[in-house]
CSV table of C-alpha atoms in Angstrom, one decimal:
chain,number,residue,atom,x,y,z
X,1,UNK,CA,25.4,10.7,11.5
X,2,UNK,CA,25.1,7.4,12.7
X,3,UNK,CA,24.6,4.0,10.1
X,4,UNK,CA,21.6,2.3,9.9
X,5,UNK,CA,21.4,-1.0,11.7
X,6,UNK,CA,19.0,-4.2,11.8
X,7,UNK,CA,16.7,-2.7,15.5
X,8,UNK,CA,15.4,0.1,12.5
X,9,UNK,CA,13.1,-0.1,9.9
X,10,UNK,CA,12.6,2.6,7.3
X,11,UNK,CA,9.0,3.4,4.9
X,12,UNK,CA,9.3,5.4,2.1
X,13,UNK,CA,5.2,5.8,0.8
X,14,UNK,CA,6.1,7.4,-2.8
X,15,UNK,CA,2.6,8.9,-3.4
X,16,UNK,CA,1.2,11.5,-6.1
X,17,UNK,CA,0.1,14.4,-3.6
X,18,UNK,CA,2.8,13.5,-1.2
X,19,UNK,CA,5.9,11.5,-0.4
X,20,UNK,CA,6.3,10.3,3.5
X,21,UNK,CA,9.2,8.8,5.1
X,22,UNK,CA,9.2,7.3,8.7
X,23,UNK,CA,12.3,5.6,10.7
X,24,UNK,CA,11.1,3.5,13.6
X,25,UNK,CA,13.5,1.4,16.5
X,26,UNK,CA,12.1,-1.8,17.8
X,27,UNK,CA,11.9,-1.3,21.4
X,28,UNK,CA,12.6,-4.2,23.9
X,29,UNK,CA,9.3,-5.1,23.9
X,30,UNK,CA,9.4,-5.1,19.9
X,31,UNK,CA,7.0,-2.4,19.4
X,32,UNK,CA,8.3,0.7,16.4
X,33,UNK,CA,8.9,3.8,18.1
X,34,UNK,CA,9.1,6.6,15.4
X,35,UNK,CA,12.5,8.4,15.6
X,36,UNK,CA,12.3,10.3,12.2
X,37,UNK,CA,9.5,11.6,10.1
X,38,UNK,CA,9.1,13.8,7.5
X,39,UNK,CA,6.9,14.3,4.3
X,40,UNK,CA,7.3,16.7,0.8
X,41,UNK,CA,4.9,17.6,-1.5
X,42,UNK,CA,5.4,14.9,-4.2
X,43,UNK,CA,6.9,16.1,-7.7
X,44,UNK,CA,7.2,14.0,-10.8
X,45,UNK,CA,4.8,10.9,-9.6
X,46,UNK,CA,1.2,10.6,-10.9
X,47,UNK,CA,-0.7,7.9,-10.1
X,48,UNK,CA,1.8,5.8,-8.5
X,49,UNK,CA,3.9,6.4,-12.2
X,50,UNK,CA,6.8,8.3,-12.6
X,51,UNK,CA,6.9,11.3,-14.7
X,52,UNK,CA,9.7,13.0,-14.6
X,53,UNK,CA,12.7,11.2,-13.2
X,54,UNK,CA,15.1,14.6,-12.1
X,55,UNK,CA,12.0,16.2,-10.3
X,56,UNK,CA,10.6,12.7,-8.3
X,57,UNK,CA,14.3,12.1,-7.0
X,58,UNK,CA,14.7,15.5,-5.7
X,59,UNK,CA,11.8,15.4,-3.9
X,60,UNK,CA,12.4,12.0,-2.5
X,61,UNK,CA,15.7,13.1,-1.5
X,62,UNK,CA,14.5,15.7,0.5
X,63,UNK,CA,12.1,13.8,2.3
X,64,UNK,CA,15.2,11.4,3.2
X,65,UNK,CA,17.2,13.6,4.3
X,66,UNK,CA,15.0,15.4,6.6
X,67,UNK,CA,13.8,12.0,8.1
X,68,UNK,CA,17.7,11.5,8.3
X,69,UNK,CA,18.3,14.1,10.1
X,70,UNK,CA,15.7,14.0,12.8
X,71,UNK,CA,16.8,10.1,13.5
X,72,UNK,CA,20.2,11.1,13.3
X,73,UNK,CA,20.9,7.9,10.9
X,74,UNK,CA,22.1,7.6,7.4
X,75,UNK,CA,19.6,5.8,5.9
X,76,UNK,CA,20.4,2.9,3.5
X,77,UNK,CA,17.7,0.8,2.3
X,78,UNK,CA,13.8,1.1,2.8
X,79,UNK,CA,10.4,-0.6,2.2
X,80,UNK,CA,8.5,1.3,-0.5
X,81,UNK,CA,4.9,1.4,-0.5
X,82,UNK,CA,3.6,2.1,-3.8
X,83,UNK,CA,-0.1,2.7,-5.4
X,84,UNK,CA,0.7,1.8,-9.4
X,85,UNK,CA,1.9,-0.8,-11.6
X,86,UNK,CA,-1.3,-2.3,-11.7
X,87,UNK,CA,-1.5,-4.7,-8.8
X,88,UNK,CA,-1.7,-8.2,-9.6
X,89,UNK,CA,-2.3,-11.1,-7.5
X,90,UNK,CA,-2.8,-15.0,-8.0
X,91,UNK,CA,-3.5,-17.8,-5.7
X,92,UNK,CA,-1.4,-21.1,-6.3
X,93,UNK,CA,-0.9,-24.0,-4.9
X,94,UNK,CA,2.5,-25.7,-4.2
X,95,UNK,CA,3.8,-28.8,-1.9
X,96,UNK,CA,6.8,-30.7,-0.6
X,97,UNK,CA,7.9,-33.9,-0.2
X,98,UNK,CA,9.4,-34.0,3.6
X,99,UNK,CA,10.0,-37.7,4.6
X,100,UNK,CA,8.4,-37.4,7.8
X,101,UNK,CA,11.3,-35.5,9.3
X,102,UNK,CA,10.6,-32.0,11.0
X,103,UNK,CA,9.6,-29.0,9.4
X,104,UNK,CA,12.1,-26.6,9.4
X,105,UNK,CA,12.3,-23.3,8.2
X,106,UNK,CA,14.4,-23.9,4.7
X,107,UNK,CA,11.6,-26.5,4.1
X,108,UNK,CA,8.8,-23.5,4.0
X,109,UNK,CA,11.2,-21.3,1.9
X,110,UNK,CA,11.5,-24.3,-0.4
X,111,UNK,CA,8.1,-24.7,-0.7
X,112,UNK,CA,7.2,-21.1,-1.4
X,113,UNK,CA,9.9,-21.1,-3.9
X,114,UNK,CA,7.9,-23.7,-5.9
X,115,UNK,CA,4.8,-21.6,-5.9
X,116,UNK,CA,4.8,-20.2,-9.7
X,117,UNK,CA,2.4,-17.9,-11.4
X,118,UNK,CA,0.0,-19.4,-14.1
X,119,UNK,CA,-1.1,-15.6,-15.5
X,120,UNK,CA,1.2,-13.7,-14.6
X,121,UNK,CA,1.6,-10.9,-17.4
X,122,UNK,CA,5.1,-11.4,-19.0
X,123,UNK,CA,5.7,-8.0,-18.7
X,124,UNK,CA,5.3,-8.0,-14.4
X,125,UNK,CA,7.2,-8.7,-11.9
X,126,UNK,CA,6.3,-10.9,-8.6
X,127,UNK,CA,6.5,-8.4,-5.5
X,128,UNK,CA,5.5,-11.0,-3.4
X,129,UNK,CA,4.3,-14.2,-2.3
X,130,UNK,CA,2.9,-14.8,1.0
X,131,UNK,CA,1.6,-18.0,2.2
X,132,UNK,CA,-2.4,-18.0,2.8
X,133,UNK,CA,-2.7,-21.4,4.2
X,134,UNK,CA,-0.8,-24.8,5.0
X,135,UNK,CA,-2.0,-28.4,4.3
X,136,UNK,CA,0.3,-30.8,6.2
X,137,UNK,CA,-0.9,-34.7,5.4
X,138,UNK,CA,-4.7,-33.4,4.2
X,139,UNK,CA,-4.9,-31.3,7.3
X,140,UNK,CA,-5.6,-27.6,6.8
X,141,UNK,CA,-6.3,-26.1,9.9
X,142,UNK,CA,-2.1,-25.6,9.7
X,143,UNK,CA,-1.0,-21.8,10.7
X,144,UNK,CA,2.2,-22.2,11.3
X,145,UNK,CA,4.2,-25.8,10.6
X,146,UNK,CA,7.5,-25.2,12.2
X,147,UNK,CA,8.7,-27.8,13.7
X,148,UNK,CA,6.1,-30.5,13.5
X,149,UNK,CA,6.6,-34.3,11.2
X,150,UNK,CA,4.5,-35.4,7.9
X,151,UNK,CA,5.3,-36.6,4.5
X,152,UNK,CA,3.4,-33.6,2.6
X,153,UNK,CA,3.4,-30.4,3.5
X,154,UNK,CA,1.2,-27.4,0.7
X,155,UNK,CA,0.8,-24.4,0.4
X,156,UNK,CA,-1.9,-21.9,-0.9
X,157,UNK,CA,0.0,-19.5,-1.9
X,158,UNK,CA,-0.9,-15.4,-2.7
X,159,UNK,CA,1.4,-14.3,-5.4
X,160,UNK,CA,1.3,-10.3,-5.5
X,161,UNK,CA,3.1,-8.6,-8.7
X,162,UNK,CA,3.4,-5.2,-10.2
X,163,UNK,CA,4.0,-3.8,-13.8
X,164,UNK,CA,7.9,-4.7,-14.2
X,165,UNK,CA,8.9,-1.0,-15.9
X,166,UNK,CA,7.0,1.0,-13.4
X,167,UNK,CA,8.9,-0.8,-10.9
X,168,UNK,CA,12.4,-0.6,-12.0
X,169,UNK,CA,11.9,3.1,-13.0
X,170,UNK,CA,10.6,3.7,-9.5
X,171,UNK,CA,13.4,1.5,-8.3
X,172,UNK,CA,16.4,3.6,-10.6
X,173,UNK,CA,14.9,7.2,-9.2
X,174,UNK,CA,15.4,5.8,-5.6
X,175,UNK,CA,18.7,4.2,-6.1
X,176,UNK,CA,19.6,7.8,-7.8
X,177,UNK,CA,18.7,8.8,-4.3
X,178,UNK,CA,21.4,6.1,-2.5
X,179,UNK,CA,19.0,4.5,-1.2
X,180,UNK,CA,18.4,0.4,-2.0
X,181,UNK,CA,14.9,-1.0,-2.3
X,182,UNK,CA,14.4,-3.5,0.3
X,183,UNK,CA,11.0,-4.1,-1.1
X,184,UNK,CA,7.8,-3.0,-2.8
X,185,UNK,CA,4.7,-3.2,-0.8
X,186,UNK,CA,1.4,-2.2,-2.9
X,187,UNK,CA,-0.4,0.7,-0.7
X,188,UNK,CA,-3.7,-2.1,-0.5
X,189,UNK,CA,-1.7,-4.4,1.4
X,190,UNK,CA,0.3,-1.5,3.9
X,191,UNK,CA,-2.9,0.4,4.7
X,192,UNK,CA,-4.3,-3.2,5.7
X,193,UNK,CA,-1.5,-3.1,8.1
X,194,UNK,CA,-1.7,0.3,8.8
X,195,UNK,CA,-5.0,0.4,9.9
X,196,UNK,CA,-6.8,-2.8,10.8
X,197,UNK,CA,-7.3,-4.6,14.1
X,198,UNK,CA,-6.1,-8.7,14.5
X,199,UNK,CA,-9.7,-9.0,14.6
X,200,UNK,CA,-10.7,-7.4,11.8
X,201,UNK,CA,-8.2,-9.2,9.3
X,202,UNK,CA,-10.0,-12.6,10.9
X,203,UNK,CA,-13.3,-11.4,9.7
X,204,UNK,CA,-13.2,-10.2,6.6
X,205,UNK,CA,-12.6,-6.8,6.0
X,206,UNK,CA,-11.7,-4.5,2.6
X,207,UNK,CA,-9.6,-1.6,3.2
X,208,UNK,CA,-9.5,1.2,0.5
X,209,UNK,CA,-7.1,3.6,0.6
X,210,UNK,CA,-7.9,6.3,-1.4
X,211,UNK,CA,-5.2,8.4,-2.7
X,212,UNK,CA,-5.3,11.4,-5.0
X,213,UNK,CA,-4.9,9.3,-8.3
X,214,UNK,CA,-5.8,5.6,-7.2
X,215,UNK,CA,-7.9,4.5,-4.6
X,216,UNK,CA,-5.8,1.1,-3.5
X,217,UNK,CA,-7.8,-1.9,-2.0
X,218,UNK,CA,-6.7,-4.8,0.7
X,219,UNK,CA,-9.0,-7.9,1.4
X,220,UNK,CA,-8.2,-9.9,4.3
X,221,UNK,CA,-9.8,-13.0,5.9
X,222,UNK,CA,-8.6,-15.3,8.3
X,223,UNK,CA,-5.9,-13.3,9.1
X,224,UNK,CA,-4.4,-13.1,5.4
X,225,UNK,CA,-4.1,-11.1,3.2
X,226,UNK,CA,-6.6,-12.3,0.2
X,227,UNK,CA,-6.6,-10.0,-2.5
X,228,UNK,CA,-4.8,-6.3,-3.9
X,229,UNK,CA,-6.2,-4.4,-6.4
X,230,UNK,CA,-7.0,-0.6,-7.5
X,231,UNK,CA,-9.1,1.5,-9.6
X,232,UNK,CA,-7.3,4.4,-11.2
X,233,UNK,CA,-9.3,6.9,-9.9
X,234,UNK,CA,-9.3,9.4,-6.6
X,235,UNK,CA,-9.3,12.8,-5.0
X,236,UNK,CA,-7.9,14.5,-8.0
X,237,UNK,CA,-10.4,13.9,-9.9
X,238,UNK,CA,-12.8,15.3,-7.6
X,239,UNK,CA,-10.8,18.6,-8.2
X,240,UNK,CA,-10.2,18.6,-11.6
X,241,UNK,CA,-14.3,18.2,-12.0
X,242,UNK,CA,-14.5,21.3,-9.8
X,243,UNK,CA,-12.4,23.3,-11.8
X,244,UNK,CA,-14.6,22.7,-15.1
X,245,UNK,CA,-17.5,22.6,-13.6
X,246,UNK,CA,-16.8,25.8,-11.7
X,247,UNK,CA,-14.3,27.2,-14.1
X,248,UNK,CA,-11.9,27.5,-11.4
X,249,UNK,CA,-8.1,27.1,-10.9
X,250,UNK,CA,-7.0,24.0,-9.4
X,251,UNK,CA,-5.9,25.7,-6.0
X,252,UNK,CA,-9.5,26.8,-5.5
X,253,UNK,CA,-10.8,23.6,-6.5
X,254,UNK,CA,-8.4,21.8,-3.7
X,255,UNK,CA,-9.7,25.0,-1.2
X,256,UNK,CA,-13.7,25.1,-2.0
X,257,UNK,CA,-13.5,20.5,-1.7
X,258,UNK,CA,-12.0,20.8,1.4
X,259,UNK,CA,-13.5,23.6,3.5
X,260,UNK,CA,-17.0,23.0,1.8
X,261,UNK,CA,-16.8,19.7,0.0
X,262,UNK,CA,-19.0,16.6,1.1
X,263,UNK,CA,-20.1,13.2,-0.7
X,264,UNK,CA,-23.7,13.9,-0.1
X,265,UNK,CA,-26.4,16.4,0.2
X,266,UNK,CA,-27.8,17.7,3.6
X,267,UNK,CA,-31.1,16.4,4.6
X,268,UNK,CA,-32.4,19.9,4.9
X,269,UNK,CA,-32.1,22.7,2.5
X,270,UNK,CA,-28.8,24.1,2.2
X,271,UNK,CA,-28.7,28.1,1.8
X,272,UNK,CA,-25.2,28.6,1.8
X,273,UNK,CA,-23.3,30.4,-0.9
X,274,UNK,CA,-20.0,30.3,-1.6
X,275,UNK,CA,-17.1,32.6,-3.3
X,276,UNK,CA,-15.3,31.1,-6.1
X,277,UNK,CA,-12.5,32.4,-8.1
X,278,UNK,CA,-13.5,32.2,-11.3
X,279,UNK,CA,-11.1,32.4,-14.6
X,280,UNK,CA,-12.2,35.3,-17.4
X,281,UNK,CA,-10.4,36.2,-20.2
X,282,UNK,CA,-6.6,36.3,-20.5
X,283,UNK,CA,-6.7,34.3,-17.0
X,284,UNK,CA,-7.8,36.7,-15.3
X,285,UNK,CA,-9.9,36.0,-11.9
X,286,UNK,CA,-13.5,37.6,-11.2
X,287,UNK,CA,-14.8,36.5,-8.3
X,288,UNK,CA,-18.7,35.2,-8.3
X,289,UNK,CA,-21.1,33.3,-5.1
X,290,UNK,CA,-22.8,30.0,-6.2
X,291,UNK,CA,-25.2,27.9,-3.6
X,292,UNK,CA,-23.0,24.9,-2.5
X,293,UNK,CA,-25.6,23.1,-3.4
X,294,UNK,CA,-23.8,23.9,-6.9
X,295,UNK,CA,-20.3,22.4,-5.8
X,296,UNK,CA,-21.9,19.4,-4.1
X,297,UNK,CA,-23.7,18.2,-7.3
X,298,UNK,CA,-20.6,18.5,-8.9
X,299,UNK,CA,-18.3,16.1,-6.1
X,300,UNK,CA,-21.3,13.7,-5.3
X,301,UNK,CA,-21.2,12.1,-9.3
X,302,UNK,CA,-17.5,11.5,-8.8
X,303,UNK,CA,-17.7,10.0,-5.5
X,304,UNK,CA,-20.1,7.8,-6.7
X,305,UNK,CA,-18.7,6.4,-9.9
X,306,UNK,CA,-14.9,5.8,-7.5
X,307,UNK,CA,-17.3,3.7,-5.4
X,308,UNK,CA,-19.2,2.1,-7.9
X,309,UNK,CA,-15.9,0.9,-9.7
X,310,UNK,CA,-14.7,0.0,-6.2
X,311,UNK,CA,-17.8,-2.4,-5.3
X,312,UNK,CA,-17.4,-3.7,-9.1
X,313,UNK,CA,-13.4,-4.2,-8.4
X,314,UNK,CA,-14.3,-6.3,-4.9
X,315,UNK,CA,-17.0,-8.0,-6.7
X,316,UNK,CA,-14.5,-9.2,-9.1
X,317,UNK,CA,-12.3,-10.4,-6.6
X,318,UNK,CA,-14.1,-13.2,-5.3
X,319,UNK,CA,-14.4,-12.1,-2.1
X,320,UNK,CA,-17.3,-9.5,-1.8
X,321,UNK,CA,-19.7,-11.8,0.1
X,322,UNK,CA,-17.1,-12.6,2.9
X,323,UNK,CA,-16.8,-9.3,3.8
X,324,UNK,CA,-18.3,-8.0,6.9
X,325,UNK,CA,-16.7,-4.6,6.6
X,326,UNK,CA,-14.8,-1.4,5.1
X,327,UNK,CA,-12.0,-0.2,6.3
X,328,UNK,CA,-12.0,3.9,4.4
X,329,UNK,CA,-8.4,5.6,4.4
X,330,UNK,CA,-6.1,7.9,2.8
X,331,UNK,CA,-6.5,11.7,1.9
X,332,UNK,CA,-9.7,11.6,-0.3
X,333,UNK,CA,-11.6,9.3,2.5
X,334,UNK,CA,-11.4,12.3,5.1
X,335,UNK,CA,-14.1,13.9,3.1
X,336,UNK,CA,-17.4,14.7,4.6
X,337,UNK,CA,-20.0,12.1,4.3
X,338,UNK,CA,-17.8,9.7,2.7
X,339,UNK,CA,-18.6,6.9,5.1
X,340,UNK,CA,-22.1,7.0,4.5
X,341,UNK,CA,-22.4,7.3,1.1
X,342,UNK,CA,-19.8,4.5,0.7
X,343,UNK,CA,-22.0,2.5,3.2
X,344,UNK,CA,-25.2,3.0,0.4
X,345,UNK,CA,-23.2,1.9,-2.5
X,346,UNK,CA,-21.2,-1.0,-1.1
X,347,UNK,CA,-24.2,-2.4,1.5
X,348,UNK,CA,-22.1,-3.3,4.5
X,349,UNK,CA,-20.3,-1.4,7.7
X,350,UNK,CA,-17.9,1.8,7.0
X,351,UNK,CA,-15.5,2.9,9.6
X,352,UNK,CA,-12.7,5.4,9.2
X,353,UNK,CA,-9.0,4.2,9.7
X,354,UNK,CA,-6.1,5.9,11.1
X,355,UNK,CA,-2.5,4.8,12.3
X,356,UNK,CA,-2.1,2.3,14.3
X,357,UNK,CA,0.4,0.0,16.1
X,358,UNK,CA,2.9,1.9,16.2
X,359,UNK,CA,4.6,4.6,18.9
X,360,UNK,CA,5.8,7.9,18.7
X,361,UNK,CA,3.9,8.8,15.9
X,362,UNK,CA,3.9,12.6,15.5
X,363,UNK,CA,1.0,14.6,16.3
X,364,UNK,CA,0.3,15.3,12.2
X,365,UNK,CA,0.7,12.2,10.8
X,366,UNK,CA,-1.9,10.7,13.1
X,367,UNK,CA,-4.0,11.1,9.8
X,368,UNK,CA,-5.8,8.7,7.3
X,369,UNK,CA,-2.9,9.9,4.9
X,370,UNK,CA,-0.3,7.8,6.6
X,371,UNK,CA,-1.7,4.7,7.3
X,372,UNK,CA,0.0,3.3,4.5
X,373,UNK,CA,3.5,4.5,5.5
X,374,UNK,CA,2.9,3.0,9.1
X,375,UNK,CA,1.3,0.1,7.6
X,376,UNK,CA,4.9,-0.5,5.6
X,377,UNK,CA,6.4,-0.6,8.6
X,378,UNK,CA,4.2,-2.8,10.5
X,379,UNK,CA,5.0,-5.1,7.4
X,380,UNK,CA,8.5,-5.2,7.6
X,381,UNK,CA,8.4,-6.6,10.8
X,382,UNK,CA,6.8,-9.7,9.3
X,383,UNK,CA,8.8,-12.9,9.0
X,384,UNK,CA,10.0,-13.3,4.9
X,385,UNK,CA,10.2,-16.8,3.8
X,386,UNK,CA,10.5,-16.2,-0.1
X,387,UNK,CA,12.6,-12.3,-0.5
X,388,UNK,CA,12.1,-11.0,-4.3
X,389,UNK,CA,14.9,-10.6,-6.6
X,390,UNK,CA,15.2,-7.2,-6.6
X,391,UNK,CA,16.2,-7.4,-2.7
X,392,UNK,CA,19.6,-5.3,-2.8
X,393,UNK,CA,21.2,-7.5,0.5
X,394,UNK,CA,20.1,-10.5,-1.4
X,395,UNK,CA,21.5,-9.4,-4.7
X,396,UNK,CA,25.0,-8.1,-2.5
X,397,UNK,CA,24.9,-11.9,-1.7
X,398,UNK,CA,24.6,-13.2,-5.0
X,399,UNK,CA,28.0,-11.3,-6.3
X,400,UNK,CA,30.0,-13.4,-3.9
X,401,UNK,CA,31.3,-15.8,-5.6
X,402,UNK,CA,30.7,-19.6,-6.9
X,403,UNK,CA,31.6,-20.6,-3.6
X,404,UNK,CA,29.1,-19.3,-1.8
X,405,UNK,CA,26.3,-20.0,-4.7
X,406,UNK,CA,27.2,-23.7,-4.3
X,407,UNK,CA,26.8,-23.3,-0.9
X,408,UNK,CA,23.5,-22.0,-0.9
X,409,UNK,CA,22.2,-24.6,-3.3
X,410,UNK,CA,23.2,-27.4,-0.7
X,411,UNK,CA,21.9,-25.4,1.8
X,412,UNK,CA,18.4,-25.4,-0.4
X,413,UNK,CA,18.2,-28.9,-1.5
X,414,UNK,CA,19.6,-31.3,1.4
């Protein structure tokens, strides 16, 4: 089996329903072409947390491994997506002095390197920081510096962090796994990339993935990223409310919200009865038919509450009244009459989103489930100007020696 090597990119989405790992080549024409893909049923991970250490890393291992084996590569490292440790993110402001001499590179690493959290909670750790927009001499219609002259050059800076203990425990069931954390990538920010159009991220657009525990959100504008965030609820819970309201077990509730589930009630009157499996004494199962008109007024509450806290979440953000649409993905969004009822709640354009961007994909992942996972990988590609401590090449580097730290610090500062 063949080593890993810098034309292949690797995304490991740990979710609580499901863990998915894709290996992609950059083609001559840079585009990912999937050459390995595989996914598990997810055990030991709730909500993005996890739960029991021996069970998550067997199951991550064998969703490596047969990703592995399809590519024919021995993976190494890989991007993570992930939907917990409470998202954070915080826009600051930072600027260098350049003595009209050209922009290089170094000089926008430098730069983000000064950007510093004011409120970030002690107990977090920056994932993150990617530059929103550039100011060079008070002008701010700056995309890209490289290479041009001034005296001042800011920065508006998006610093994205993550609870520092889920994190490193995520991080210690991987590396159980041999694998090294490249990086962390919250599941609001990968679906954006999963899923939306250049277009769409110049607009102003909100994607929510929503996941079985957490339903993740993404706000771009201009391009950017804006804004990460999540509210702890998501398809799950639909269940679980199925299985007490129906008295139910959990694998009916999963059957009955998929086959018959929807997020609101038909315009006409709906006749329809349904079997459920219901639980007696001593667990044992009678079976009994209920209108669905009984499930739906059991789903629609729970749909409605997820998308109320959403609309409160964006509201909170600071960006709700940029927005010119939602972007739905993930598991729980493929559920019937989602779109609309998210369209009543929030007030503004719903559209579904699948994969995109990327080739190869196989024919069953072309699903709102994976949009993160490609989304990972769509974000790998991007350039890095500031890399996050807990990069394992960047740590390697770090052991070598005082040499090659004194080294670096000219290399930084002159």
């Amino acid at each position: 089996m063949a080593r890993i090597n810098d034309d292949i990119v690797v995304a490991l989405d740990i979710g609580s329903t499901k863990i998915c790992c894709l290996i992609a080549a950059a083609t001559d024409d840079n585009t990912l072409e999937i050459i390995g893909a595989s996914h598990h049923k997810a055990l030991g991970i709730k909500g993005g947390h996890v739960i029991d250490m021996n069970a998550a890393e067997e199951a991550i291992a064998i969703t490596l491994q047969a990703a592995e084996e399809e590519a024919n590569i021995r993976v190494e490292r890989a991007m993570i997506t992930c939907a917990g440790g409470r998202p954070y993110t915080e826009l600051v402001s930072s600027e260098q002095e350049l003595h009209n001499n050209e922009i290089i590179e170094n000089d926008l690493r430098k730069l983000l390197g000064n950007a510093h959290p004011q409120h970030l909670p002690t107990d977090y750790d920056v994932l993150h920081k990617l530059p929103v927009r550039y100011i060079l001499d008070g002008s701010s219609d700056i995309t890209d510096p490289k290479g041009m002259y001034g005296e001042n050059l800011q920065a508006d800076t998006l610093i994205l962090g993550a609870s520092s203990n889920t994190m490193r425990t995520l991080a210690t069931c991987i590396k159980r796994c041999h694998l090294d954390v490249e990086a962390f990538v919250p599941t609001g920010l990968a679906a954006g990339f999963g899923c939306l159009l250049d277009e769409e991220r110049d607009l102003g657009v909100a994607v929510i993935d929503m996941g079985s525990h957490v339903s993740s959100i993404g706000i771009f504008k201009s391009g950017k990223i804006h804004y990460v965030g999540m509210v702890p609820i998501g398809g799950q819970h639909i269940s679980l409310d199925i299985t007490q309201g129906l008295a139910t077990s959990l694998t009916d509730a999963e059957r009955l919200k998929t086959l018959h589930g929807a997020a609101i009630s038909p315009m006409r009157e709906d006749r329809e009865m349904l079997e459920v499996n219901t639980l007696g004494d001593q667990d044992q199962q009678h079976s009994t038919l209920i209108p669905r008109s009984a499930l739906l007024r059991i789903i629609q509450p729970r749909v409605e509450e997820t998308l109320e806290l959403i609309k409160k979440r964006l509201e909170d953000s600071g960006h709700f009244t940029d927005l010119r649409l939602v972007v739905l993905t993930g598991g729980a969004s493929q559920l019937p009459g989602i779109r609309e009822a998210a369209g009543n709640i929030l007030g503004l354009k719903i559209r579904q989103g699948k994969p995109l961007g990327v080739v190869g994909l196989p024919k069953d992942f072309i699903s709102s489930t994976f949009t993160a996972c490609v989304g990972t990988l769509l974000f790998s590609r991007m350039p890095k100007l500031w890399v996050p401590s807990f990069d394992q090449k960047r740590n390697r580097k770090k052991k070598t020696g005082l040499l090659a730290g004194g080294l670096r610090w000219i290399k930084d500062n002159f």
